[in-house]
PDB file of C-alpha atoms in Angstrom:
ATOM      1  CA  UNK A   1      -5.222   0.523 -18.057  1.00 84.00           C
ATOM      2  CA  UNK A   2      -3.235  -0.331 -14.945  1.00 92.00           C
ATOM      3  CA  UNK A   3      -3.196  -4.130 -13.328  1.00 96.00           C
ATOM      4  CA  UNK A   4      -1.372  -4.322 -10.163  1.00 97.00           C
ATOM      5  CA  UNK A   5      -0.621  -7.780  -8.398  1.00 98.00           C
ATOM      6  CA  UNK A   6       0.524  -7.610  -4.740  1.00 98.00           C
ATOM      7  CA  UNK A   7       2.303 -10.203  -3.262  1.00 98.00           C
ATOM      8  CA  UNK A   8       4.424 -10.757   0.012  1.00 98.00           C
ATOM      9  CA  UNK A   9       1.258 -11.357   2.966  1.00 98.00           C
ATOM     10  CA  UNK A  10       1.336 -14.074   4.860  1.00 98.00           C
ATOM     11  CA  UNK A  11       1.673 -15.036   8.508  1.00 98.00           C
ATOM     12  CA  UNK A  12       3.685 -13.716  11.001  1.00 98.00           C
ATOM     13  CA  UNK A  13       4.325 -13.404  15.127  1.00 98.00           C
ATOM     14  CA  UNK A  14       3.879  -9.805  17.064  1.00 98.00           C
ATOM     15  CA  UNK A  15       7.104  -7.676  16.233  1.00 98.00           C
ATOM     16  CA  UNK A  16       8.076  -9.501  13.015  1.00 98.00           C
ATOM     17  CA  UNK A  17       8.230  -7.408   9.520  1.00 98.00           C
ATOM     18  CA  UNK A  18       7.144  -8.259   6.145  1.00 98.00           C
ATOM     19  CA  UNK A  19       7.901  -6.925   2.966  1.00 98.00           C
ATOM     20  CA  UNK A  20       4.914  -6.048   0.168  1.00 98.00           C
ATOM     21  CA  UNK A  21       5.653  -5.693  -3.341  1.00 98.00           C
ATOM     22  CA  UNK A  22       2.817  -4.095  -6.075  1.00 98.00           C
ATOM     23  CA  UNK A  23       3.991  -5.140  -9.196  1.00 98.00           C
ATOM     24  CA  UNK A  24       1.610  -3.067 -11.726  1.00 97.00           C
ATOM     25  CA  UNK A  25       1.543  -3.921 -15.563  1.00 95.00           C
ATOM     26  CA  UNK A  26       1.866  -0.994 -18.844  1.00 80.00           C
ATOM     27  CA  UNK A  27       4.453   1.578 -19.461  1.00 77.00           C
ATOM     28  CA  UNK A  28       2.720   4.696 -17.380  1.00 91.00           C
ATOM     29  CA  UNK A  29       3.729   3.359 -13.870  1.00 94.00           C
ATOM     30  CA  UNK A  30       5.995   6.750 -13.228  1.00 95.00           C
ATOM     31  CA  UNK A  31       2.830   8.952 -13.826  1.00 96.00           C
ATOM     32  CA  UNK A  32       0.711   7.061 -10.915  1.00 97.00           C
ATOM     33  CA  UNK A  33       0.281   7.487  -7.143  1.00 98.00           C
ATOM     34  CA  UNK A  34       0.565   4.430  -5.418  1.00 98.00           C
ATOM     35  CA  UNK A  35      -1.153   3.626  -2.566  1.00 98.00           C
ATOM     36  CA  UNK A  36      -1.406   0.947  -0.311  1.00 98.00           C
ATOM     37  CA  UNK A  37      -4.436   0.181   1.665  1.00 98.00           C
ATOM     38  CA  UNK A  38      -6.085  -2.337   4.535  1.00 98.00           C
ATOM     39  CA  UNK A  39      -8.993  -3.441   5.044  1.00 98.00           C
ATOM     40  CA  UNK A  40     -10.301  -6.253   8.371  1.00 97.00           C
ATOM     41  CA  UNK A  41     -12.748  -8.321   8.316  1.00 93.00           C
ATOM     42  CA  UNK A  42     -16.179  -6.219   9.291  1.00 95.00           C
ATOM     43  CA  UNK A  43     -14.295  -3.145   8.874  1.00 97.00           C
ATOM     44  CA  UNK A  44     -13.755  -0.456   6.363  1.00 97.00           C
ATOM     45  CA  UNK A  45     -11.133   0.000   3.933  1.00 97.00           C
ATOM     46  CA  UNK A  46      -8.272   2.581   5.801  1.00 98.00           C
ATOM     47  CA  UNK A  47      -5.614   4.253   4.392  1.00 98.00           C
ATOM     48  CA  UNK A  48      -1.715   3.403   5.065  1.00 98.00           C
ATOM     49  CA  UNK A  49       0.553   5.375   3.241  1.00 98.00           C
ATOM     50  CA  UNK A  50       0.982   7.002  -0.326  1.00 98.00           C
ATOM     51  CA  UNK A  51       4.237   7.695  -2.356  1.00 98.00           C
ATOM     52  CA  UNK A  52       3.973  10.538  -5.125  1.00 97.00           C
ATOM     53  CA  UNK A  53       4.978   9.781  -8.742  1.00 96.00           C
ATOM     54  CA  UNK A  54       8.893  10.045  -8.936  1.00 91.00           C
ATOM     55  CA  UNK A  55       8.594   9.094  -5.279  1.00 84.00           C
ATOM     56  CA  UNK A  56       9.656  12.609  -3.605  1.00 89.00           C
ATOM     57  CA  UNK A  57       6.459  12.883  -0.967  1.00 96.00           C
ATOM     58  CA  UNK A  58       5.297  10.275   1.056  1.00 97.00           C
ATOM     59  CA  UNK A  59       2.103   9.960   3.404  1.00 98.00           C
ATOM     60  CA  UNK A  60       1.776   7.673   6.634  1.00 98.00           C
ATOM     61  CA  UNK A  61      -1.416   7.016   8.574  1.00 98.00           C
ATOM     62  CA  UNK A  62      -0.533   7.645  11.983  1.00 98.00           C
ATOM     63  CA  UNK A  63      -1.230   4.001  12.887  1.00 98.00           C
ATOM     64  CA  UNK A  64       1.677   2.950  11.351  1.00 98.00           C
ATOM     65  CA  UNK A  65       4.008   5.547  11.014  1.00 98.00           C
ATOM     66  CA  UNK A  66       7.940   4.847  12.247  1.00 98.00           C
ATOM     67  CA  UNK A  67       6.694   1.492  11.413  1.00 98.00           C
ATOM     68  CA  UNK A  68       6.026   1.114   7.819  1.00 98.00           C
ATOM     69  CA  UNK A  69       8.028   2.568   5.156  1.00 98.00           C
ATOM     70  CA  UNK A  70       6.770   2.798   1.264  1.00 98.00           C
ATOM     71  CA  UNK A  71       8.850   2.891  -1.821  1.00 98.00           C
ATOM     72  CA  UNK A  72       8.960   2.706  -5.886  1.00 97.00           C
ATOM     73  CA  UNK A  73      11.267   1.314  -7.944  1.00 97.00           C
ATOM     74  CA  UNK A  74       9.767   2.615 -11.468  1.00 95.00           C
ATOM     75  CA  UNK A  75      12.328   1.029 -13.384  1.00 95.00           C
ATOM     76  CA  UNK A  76      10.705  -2.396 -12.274  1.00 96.00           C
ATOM     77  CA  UNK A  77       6.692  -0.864 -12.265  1.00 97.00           C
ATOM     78  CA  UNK A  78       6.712  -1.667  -8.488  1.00 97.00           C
ATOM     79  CA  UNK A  79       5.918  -0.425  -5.025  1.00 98.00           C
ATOM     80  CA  UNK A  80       6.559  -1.891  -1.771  1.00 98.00           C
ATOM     81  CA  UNK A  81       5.856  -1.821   2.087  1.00 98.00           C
ATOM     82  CA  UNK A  82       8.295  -2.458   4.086  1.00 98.00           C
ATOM     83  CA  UNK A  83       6.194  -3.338   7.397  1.00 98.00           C
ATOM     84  CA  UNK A  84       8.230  -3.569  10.872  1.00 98.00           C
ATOM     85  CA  UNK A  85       7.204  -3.918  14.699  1.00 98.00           C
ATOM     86  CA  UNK A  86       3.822  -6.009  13.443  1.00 98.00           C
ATOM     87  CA  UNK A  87       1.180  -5.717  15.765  1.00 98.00           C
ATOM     88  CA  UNK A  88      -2.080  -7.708  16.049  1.00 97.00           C
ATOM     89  CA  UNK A  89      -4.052  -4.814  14.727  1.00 97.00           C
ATOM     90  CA  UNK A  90      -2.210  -4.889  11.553  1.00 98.00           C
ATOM     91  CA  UNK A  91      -4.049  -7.693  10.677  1.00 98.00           C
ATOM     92  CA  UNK A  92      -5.866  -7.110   7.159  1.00 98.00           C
ATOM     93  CA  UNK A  93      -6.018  -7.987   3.696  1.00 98.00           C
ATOM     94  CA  UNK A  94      -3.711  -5.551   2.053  1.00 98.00           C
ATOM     95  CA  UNK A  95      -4.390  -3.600  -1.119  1.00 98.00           C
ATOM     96  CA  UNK A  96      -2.059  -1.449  -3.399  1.00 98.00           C
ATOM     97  CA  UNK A  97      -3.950   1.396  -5.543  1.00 98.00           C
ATOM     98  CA  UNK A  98      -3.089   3.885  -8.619  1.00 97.00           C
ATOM     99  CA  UNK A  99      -4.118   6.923  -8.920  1.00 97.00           C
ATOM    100  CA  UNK A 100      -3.325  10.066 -11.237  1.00 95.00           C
ATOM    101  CA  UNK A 101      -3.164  13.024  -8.534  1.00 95.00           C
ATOM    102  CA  UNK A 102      -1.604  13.559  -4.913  1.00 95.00           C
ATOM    103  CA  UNK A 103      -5.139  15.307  -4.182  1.00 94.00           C
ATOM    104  CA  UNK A 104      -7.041  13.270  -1.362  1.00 95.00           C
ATOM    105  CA  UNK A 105      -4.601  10.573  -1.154  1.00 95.00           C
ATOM    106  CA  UNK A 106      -5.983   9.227   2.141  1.00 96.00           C
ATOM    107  CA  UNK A 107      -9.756   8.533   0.176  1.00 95.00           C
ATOM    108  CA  UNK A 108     -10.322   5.319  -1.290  1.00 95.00           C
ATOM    109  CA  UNK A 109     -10.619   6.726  -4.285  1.00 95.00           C
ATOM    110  CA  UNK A 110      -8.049   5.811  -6.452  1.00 97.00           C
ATOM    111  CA  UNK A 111      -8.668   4.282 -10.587  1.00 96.00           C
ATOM    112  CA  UNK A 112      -6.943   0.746 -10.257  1.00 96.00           C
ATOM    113  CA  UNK A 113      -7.115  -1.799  -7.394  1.00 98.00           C
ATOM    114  CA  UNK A 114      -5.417  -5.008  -6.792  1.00 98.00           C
ATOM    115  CA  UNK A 115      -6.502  -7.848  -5.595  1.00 97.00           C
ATOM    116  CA  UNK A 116      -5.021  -7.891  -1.786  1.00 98.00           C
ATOM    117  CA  UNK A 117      -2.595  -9.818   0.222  1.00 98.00           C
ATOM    118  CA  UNK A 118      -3.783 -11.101   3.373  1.00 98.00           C
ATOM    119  CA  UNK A 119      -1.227  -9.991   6.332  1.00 98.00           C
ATOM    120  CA  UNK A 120      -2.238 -11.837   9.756  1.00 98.00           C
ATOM    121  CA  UNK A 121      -0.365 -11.127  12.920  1.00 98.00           C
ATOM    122  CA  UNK A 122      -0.356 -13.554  15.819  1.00 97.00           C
ATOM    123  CA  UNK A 123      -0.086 -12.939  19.039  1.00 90.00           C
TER     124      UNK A 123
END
């Protein structure tokens, strides 16, 4: 069993940054992709980016990539998101994810969930 606690949303102007940190509980943290995930109000959950186990392969959605840059620190159980060059349309309630395998990384289909961090970008 995994619990992972985001933290690090808040509010912020059009070309700002923010920094997300997934803090996940238990001693397996190094055998779990991490994902991180958004989802806006009325629309469906979409894929960011994904980091591999030891952190050697990463995967960017092409709506934020050169933008947003993922890494682990599995000495402290934790994955962040560094996000840059905000735009309005980044504007979601933020969700990191665990999963076992690399395979279908971009599918909302992952074993353990947090609970979100709300990002909003004004304009």
């Amino acid at each position: 069993q995994v619990q992972l606690v985001e933290s690090g949303g808040g509010l912020v102007q059009v070309g700002g940054s923010l920094r997300l940190s997934c803090a996940a509980s238990g001693r397996t943290f190094s055998t779990y992709v991490m994902g991180w995930f958004r989802q806006a109000p009325g629309k469906e959950r979409e894929f960011v980016v994904a980091i591999s186990q030891i952190g050697g392969s990463t995967y960017y959605a092409n709506s934020v990539k050169g933008r947003f840059t993922i890494s682990r620190d599995n000495a402290k159980n934790t994955v962040y998101l560094q996000m840059n060059s905000l735009k309005p349309e980044d504007t979601a309630v933020y969700y990191c994810a665990a999963k076992m395998s690399w395979d279908r990384v971009v599918v909302p289909e992952y074993d353990y969930w947090g609970q979100g961090t709300q990002v909003t970008v004004s304009s």
